[in-house]
Structures are given as structure tokens and as C-alpha cells.
Coordinates of C-alpha atoms in Angstrom, one line a residue:
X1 CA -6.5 142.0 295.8
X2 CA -5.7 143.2 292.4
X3 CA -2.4 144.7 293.2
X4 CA -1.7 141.4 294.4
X5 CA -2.4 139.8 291.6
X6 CA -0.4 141.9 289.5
X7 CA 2.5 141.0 291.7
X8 CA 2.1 137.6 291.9
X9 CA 2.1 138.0 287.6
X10 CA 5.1 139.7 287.5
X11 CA 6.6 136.8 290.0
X12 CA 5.6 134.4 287.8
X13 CA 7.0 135.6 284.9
X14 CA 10.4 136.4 286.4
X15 CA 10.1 132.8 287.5
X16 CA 8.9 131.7 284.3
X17 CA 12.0 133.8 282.5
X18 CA 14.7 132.0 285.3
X19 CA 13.3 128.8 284.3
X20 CA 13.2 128.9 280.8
X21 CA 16.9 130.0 281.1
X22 CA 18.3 127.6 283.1
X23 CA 16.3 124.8 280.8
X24 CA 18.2 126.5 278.1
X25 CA 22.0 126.1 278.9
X26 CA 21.7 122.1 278.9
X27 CA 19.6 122.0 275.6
X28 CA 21.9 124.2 274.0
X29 CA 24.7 122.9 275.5
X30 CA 24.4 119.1 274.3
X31 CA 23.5 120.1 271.0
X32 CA 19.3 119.9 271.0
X33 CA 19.5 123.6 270.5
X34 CA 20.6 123.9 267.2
X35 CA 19.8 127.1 266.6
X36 CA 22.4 128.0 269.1
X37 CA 25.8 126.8 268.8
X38 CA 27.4 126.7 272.1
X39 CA 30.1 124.8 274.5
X40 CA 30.5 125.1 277.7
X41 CA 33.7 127.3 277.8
X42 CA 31.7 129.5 276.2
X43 CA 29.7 130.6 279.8
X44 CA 33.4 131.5 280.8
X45 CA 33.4 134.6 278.5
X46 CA 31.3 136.8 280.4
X47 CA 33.8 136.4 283.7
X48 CA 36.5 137.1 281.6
X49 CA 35.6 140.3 279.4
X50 CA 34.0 141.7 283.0
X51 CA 37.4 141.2 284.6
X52 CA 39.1 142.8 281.5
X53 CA 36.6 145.8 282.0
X54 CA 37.6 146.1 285.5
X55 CA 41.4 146.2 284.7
X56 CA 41.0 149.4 282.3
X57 CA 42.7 152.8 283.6
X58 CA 44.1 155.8 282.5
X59 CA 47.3 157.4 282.7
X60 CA 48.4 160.7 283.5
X61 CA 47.5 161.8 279.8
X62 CA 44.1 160.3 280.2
X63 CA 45.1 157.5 277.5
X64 CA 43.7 154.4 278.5
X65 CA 45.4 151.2 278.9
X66 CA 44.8 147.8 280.5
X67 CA 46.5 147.0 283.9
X68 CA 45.4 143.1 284.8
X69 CA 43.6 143.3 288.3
X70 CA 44.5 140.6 290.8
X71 CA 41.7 138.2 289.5
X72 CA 42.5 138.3 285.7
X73 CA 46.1 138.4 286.4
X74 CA 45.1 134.6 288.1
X75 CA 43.5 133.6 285.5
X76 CA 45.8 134.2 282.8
X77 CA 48.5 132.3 285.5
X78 CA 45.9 129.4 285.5
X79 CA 45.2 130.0 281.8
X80 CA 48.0 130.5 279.3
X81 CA 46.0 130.2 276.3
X82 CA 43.2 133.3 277.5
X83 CA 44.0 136.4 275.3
X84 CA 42.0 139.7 275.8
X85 CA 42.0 142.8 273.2
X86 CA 39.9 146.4 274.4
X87 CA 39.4 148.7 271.0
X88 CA 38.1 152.0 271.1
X89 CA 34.7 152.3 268.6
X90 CA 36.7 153.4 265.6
X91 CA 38.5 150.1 266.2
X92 CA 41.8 151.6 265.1
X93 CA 44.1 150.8 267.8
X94 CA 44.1 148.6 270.7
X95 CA 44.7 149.6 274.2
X96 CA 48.4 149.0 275.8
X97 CA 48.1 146.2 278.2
X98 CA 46.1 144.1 274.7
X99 CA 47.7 140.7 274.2
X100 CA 49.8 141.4 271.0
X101 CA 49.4 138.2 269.0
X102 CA 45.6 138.7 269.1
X103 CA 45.5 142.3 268.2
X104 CA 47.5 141.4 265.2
X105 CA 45.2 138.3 263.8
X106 CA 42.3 140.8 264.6
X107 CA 44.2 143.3 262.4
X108 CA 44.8 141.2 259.4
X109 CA 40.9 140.4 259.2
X110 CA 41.2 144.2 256.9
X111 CA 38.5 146.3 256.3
X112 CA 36.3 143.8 258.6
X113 CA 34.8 146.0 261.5
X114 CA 32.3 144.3 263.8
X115 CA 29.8 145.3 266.0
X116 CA 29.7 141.9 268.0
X117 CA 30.7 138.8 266.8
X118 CA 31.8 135.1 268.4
X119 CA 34.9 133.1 266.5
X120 CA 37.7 131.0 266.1
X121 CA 40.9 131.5 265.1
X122 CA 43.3 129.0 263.0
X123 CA 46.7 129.1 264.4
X124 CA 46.4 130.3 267.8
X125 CA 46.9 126.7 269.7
X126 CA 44.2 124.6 270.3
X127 CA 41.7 125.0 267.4
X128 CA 38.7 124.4 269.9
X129 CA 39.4 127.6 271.8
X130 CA 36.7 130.1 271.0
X131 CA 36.1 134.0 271.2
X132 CA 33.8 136.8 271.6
X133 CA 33.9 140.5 270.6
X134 CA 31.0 143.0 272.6
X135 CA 30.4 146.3 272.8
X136 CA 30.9 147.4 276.5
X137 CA 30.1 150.5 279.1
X138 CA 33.2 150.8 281.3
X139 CA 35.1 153.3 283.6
X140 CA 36.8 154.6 280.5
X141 CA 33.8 154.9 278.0
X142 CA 32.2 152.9 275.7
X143 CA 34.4 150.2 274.3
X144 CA 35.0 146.8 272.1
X145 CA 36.2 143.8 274.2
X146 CA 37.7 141.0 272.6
X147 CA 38.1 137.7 275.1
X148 CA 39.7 134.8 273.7
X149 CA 40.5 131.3 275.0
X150 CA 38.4 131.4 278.0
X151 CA 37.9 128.2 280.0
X152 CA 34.7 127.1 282.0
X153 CA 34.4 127.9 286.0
X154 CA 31.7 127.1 288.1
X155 CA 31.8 130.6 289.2
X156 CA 30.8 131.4 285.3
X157 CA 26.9 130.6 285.8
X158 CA 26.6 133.8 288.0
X159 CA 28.2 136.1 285.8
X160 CA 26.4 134.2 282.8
X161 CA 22.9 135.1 284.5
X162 CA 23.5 138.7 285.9
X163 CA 24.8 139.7 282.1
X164 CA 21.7 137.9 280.5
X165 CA 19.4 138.7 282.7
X166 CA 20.3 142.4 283.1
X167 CA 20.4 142.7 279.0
X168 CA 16.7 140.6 278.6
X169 CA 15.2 142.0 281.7
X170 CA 15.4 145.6 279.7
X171 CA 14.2 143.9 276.6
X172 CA 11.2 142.3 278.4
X173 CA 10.3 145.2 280.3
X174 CA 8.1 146.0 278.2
X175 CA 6.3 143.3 278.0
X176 CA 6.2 142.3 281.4
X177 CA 4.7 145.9 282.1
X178 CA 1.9 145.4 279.4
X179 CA 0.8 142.5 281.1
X180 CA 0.9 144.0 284.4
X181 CA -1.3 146.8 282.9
X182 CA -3.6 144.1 281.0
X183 CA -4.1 141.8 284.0
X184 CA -4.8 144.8 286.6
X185 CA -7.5 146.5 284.2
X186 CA -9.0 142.8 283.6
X187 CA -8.6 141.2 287.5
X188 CA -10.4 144.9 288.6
X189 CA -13.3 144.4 286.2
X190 CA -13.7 140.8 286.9
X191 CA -14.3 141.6 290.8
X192 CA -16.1 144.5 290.3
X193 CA -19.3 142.1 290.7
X194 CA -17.4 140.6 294.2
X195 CA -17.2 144.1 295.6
X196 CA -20.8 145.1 294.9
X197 CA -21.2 142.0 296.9
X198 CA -19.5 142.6 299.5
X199 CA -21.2 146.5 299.7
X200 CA -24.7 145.0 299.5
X201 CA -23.5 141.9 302.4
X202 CA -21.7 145.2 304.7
X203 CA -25.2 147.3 304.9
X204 CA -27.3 143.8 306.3
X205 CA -28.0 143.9 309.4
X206 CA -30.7 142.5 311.9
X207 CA -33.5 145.0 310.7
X208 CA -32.5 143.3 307.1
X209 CA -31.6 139.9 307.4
X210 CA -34.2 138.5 305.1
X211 CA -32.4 140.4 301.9
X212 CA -30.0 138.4 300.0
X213 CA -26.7 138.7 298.1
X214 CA -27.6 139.2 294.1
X215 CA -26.4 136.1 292.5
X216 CA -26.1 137.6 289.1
X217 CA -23.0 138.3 287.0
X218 CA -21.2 136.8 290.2
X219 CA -18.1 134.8 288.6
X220 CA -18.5 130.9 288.9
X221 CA -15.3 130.3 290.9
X222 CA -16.9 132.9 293.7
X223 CA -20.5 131.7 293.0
X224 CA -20.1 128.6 295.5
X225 CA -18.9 131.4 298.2
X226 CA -22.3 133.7 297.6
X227 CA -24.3 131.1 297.6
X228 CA -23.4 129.8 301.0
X229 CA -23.3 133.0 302.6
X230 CA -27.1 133.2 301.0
X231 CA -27.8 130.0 303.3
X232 CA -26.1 131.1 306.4
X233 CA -28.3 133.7 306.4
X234 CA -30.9 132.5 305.3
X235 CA -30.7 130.1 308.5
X236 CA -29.4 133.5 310.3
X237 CA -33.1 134.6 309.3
X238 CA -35.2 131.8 310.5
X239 CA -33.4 132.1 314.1
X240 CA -34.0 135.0 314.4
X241 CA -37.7 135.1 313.2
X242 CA -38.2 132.0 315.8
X243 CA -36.8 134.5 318.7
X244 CA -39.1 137.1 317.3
X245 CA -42.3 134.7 317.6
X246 CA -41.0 133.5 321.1
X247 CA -40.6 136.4 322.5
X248 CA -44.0 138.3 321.0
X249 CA -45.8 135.3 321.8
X250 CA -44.5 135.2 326.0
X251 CA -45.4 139.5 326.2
X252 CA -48.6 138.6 324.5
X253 CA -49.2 136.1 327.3
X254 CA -48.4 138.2 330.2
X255 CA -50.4 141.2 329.2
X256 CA -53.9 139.7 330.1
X257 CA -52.5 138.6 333.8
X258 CA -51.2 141.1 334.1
X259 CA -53.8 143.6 333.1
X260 CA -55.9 141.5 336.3
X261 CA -53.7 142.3 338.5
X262 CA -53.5 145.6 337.6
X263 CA -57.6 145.5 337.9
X264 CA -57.4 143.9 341.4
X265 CA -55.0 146.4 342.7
X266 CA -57.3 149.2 341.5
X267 CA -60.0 147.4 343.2
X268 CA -58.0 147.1 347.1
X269 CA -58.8 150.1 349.2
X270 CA -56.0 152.8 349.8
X271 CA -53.3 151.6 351.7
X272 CA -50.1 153.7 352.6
X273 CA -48.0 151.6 349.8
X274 CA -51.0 151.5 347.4
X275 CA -49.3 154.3 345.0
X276 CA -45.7 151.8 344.7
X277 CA -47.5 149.0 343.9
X278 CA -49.4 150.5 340.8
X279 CA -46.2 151.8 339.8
X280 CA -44.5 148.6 340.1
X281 CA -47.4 146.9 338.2
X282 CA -47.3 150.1 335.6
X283 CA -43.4 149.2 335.6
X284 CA -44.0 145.4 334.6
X285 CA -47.2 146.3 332.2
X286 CA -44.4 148.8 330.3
X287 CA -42.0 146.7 330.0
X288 CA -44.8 143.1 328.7
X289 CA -45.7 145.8 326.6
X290 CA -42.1 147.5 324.9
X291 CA -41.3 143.3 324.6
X292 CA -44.3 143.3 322.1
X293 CA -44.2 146.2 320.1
X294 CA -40.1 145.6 320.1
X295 CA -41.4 142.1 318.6
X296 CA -43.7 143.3 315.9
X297 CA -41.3 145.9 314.7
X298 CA -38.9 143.3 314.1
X299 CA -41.3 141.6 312.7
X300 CA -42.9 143.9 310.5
X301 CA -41.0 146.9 310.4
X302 CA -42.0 150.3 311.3
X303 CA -45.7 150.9 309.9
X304 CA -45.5 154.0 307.1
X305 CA -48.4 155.2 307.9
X306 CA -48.8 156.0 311.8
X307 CA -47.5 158.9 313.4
X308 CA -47.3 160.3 316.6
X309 CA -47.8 163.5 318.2
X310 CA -44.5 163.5 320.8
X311 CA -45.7 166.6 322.8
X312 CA -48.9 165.4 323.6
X313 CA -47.4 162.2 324.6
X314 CA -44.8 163.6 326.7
X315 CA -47.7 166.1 328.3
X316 CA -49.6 163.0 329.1
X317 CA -46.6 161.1 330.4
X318 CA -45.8 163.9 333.1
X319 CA -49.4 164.1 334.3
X320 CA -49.9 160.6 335.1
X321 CA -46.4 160.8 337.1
X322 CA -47.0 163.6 338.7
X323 CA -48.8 162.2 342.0
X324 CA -45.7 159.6 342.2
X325 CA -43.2 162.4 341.9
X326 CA -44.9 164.6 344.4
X327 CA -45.3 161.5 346.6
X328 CA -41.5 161.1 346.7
X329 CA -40.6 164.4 347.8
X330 CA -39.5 165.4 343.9
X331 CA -40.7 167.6 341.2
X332 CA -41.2 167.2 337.4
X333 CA -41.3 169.9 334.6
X334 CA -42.0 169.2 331.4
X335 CA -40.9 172.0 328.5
X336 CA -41.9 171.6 324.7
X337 CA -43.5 173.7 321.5
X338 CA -47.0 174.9 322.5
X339 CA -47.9 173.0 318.8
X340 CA -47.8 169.6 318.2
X341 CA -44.6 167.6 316.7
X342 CA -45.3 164.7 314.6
X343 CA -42.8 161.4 314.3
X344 CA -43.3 158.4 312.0
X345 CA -44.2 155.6 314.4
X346 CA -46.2 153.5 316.8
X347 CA -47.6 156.1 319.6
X348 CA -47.6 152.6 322.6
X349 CA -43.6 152.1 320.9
X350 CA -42.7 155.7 321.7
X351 CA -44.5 156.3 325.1
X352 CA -43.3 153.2 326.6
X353 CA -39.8 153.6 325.5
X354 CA -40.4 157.3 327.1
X355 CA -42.1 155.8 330.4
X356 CA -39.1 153.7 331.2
X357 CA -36.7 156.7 330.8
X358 CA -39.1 158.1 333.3
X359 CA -39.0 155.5 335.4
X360 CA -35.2 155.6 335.9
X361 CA -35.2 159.6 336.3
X362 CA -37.5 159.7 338.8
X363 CA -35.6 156.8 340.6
X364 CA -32.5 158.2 340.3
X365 CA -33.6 162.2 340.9
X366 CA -32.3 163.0 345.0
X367 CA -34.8 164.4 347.4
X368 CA -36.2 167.5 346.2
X369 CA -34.8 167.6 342.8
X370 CA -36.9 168.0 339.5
X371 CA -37.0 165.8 336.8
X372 CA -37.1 167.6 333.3
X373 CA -39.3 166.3 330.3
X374 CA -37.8 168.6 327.4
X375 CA -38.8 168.2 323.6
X376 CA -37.2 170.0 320.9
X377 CA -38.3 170.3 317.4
X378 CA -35.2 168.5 316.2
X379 CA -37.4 166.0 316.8
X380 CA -35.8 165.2 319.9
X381 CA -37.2 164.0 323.2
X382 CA -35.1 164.6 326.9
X383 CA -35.7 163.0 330.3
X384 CA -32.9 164.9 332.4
X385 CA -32.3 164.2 336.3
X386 CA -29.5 165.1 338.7
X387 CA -28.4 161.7 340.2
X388 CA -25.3 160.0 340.0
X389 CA -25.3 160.2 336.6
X390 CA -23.6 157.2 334.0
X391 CA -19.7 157.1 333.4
X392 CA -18.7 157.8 330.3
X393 CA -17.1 154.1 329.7
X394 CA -20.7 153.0 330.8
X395 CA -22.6 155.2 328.3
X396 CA -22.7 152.7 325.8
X397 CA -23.0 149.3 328.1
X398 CA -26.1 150.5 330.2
X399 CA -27.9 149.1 326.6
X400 CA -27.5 145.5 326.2
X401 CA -29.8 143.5 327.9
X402 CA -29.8 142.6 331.5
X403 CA -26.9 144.9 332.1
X404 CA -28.0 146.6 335.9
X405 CA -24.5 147.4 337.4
X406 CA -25.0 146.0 340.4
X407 CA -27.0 142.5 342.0
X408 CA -28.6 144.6 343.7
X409 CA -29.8 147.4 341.5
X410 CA -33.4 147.1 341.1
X411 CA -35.3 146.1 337.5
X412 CA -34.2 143.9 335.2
X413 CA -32.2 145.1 333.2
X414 CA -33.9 145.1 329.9
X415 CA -36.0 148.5 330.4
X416 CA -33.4 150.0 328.3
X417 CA -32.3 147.6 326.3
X418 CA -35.5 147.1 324.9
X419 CA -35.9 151.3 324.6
X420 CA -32.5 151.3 322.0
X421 CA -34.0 148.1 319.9
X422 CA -37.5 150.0 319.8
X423 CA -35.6 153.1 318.8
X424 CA -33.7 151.5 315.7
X425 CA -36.7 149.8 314.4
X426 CA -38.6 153.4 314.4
X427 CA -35.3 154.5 312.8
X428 CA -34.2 157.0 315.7
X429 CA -31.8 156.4 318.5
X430 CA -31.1 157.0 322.1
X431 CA -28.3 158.3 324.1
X432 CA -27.1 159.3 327.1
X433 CA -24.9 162.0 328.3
X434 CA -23.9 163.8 331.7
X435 CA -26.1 166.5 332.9
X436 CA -24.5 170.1 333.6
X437 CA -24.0 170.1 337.3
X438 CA -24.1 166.1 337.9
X439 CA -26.8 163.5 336.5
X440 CA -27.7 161.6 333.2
X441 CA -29.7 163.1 330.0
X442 CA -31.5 160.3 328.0
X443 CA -31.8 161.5 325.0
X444 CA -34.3 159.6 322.0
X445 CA -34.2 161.2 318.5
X446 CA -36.9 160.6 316.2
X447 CA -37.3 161.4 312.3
X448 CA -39.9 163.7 312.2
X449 CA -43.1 162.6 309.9
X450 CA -42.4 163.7 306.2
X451 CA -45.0 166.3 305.4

């Protein structure tokens, strides 16, 4: 933005410079300028003495001399009065090719030697006529050009603006740099409070959408900006809190039925599907239950002072799923630290978003295959089996909500879903990854409790 800005200052100015120019040739030319006197012929003179420069040679001696070019030789057809003179700096002699009758009124002016100079000359035809004397770069070296009796062309205003512009452009350079310099130190410094802004509106996010923009030191033409994103998310925040409620509110209301039916299947005698019912009931009381812890994290944030011991609650996890796994013709393992691990977080939070990796696993794990429980003191927590395993373009999908694959997959699709919003509310995370040999690796990775 600032470079910008510069640039659109240095347009401006150029613009500004055009401008001021082109107001300048009328006023001076009807006389309102008076500071400047000036007729239009006069805008013929840089046409002229640029065509003289372009006729000047050198012969075999390297003694320069004027040969007309096709365009001055025109012009002095169209033009009998124009006279041209080239000196070199001592002024002592005119080039060959000079018009004589000039070179000799210029010589009887004496002991006069000018650096640049406009005039008129007595005698020379039409007293009206007017000339120039300037100090030039050409092919043969630096030189005086003396243009006489030039007449206005519309062809005059370019050569008019390229030498002006060329000879003020390196006068204001200067200046036009300085306020480049001037304007990018000041625009910087005035957004520097717009880009702490912007920082403190890029780290918001759902876990933070109650904080708001600072307000302070903002500048007043942004201020209306801040202030309405402050609103938006304000309103942002209040959805969001409303979906919170909603949603803690409806898992708080399913827990007690379906903690009874849990009770009444407990109370039925064994029958041959006994153990997948409880697990299905375990399945929906898991996932009533992640819906309200997610909801009071949200809510509340992650409490600072409960921690959890992951290897006991892994140890736990694979006992109680150990008559379902033998059941179903599988296995599980669990491996971990003899010693407990400790993680900052609520213990029902972490062992249901562990059960329902679990759940998958075992679902997933062939025929005689063995599901692996494995936590490492990173802290990290794995639930490995050798199914099908996830695509890699899937890895990242399987966690939005109500994403199953297929109509017929079974669940719902939220199991983990809910585990990843669980997981970024405890501040951890959870990924998957293909298992060596064929299968998916859930991994959940936890900050361990500060000592």
C-alpha cells in the first residue's frame, strides 16, 4: 500500500507539472504572464535549433561544419527569413554552413560573449522576428546555437515539451524524490496502527471470537472500517454462542434416556446379540457425551487446572474392549510407559475422543488382526489397525462433520468430527496416516501438563 501511494505521488506531481505547463503557454502567451515575455513564434525555436544540431558534421579534418538535413533544408525553403549560427565555446568563429549575415551582426555586438540569451535584431527584415542563443550537447561536442527568425508550427508544442520537460524534470528531481521519501516514511507510520490490526483480526478464530480489534490510535478515516468489523463479529459471536447452547443443551437431554436404556439393557438376560447392543448404546452414550464436553469447551475453554493421566486411560479403554474384540475374532494390544503421563485437560474429553478412534479400529481391523493402543511420551496417543486404510486426498475430509464416505457406511459421521473440535479446544490435534503394511494410524497429540 505504501509503495502505491508513493506512486500515485509521483503521478500526481508529473500530472501536476504537465498541467501547470500547458496552463502556462496561453497566460504567457496573451500577455497575463508578464514576467515572461513571449510570442508564439517563439515555441518554433526549439524545432529549429534541434534540426540545426542534427545537421552538424565533420570533415575529413574533423573540423565541423553545418550540412542542412532534409528537414531544415525545408524549412529554410518555406522560411526565407530563418537564420541559424553554431559557435564553438570560445565563440570565436562560426561553423561553415552559418548563415553569413547573422554571424556578422553577432560579431559586431564586440567584446559581448553570452552564455544564453533571446533578442532582436534592427535591420534584419521584419523587426518582429526574434532569436535565441543556447548552449547545446551535440554529435560534435558541446556548442552555442544561434536560431533566428523562426516561425510557429503546430509540430513546435512537442519539441517545446520534450526540451522543457527533459531540462525541469532534472531540476525537479530532486524534489520529487524528497517527497517520495517524505510521503513513504509518513504513509508507513500512519498504517502501522492498520497493520497491527490486521495481525490481531488474522490470529481470531472460533476458540477466540469474543476478542475484539483495539480501537485505539486507529486513524479516523479507517475507524468506521474497525468498527464494523467489531460488529460483525460481535454478531459472529452471539451465533455461535446460540449453537454452542443448542447443541450442549440437546446432548444434555439425551444423556438421561439414554443412560435408561443403557440400564434396561443391562437388566435383559444374555442373549446371543446382547454384547452389540451395549456397544451400540456405549457408541451413542460416547458420542451424547463428546457433543457436551465439545460444547463446554467452546464455551468455557479448556479448564487450567485438570489434568489427565493418558496411560491409565488408554489401559482402561483396552480392558473394557477387550471382550468385544475377542468376541469378533480380533485382538488388541495396548503399549505405553510403565509411569503415568499427565496432559492438561478434561479426562471424559480425552477418553471419549479415544473411545471413538477405538470404535473405528476395531470396525475396521480384518479377522484376526490386532488393534494397537500405543502411547508415547511425546505426549502422543495411537490407535493403529490394518484395514483399508484412508487415501491420502481423504486424510483431511474424514473430519468435517457428517462426512461417512459412503450411504451406507455405518455411524454418523460426526464421531470424528467432534474428536478434531475436542482436540483444538484441549489445544492438541489429531491425524491420520497409513499404517506400514496397509491400514490407518489415528494419531491425537496432547500438550503434556506443565510441571
Amino acid at each position: 500500500m505504501t509503495s502505491r501511494l508513493v506512486g500515485y505521488l509521483l503521478i500526481g506531481q508529473i500530472l501536476v507539472y504537465v498541467f501547470v505547463w500547458i496552463i502556462n503557454i496561453p497566460l504567457t502567451l496573451t500577455g497575463l504572464r508578464a514576467d515572461l515575455d513571449m510570442k508564439l513564434d517563439d515555441l518554433g525555436e526549439n524545432r529549429i535549433r534541434a534540426q540545426v544540431a542534427e545537421s552538424l558534421r565533420r570533415d575529413s579534418h574533423g573540423v565541423p561544419f553545418i550540412r542542412p538535413t532534409r528537414s531544415l533544408a525545408l524549412h529554410l525553403q518555406q522560411n526565407p527569413a530563418l537564420r541559424f549560427a553554431v559557435f564553438d565555446l570560445s565563440q570565436a568563429s562560426a561553423f561553415e554552413g552559418s548563415s553569413p549575415d547573422l554571424v556578422a551582426r553577432l560579431n559586431s555586438m564586440g567584446g559581448v560573449k553570452a552564455l544564453a540569451m533571446n533578442f532582436t535584431l534592427d535591420g534584419m527584415g521584419d523587426p518582429s522576428l526574434r532569436g535565441a542563443l543556447t548552449k547545446e550537447d551535440t554529435s560534435v561536442g558541446r556548442v552555442f546555437i544561434v536560431t533566428y527568425g523562426y516561425r510557429f508550427h503546430v509540430s513546435d508544442f512537442l519539441y517545446f515539451f520534450r526540451d522543457n520537460a527533459r531540462d525541469n524534470f532534472i531540476y525537479f528531481l530532486p524534489v520529487f524524490a524528497a517527497a517520495a521519501l517524505i510521503t513513504a516514511g509518513a504513509a508507513r507510520r500512519g498504517l502501522e496502527p492498520l497493520l497491527r490490526a490486521a495481525d490481531f483480526a488474522a490470529r481470531i478464530d472460533m476458540n477466540s471470537i469474543d476478542q475484539r480489534i483495539p480501537e485505539e490510535n486507529i486513524p479516523m478515516e479507517a475507524l468506521p472500517l474497525v468498527k464494523a468489523v467489531n460488529e460483525a463479529l460481535e454478531r459472529l459471536d452471539a451465533g455461535a454462542a446460540r449453537q454452542r447452547r443448542f447443541a450442549a443443551n440437546a446432548a444434555h437431554e439425551m444423556r438421561t434416556p439414554v443412560a435408561i436404556l443403557r440400564a434396561r439393557i443391562d437388566a435383559l438376560p444374555e442373549i446371543d446379540c446382547i454384547a452389540e447392543v451395549r456397544h451400540d448404546v456405549r457408541r451413542v452414550q460416547t458420542i451424547v457425551d463428546q457433543l457436551l464436553i465439545a460444547a463446554r469447551l467452546g464455551e468455557n475453554g479448556a479448564p487450567a487446572d485438570v489434568s489427565t493421566d493418558v496411560v491409565a486411560t488408554a489401559r482402561t479403554l483396552v480392558a473394557d474392549y477387550a471382550p468385544l474384540v475377542i468376541a469378533s475374532r480380533k485382538e488388541i494390544e495396548f503399549v505405553g510407559p510403565s509411569g503415568p503421563l499427565l496432559v492438561r485437560g478434561d479426562p471424559r474429553a480425552i477418553e471419549c475422543a479415544m473411545a471413538n478412534l477405538l470404535d473405528n479400529a476395531i470396525r475396521a481391523e480384518p479377522s484376526g488382526g490386532v488393534v494397537l493402543v500405543r502411547v508415547e511420551p511425546g505426549v502422543s496417543i495411537e490407535v493403529v489397525d490394518h484395514g483399508a486404510g484412508v487415501p491420502a486426498e481423504l486424510r483431511e475430509m474424514i473430519f468435517e462433520p457428517f462426512w461417512r464416505g459412503a450411504e451406507t457406511a455405518p455411524g454418523t459421521g460426526l464421531g470424528l468430527a467432534i474428536v478434531r473440535e475436542t482436540m483444538t479446544a484441549l489445544g492438541g490435534n489429531v491425524t491420520v496416516e497409513e499404517t506400514p503394511g496397509g491400514g490407518a494410524t489415528f494419531r491425537i497429540t496432547l500438550p503434556p501438563r506443565a510441571a
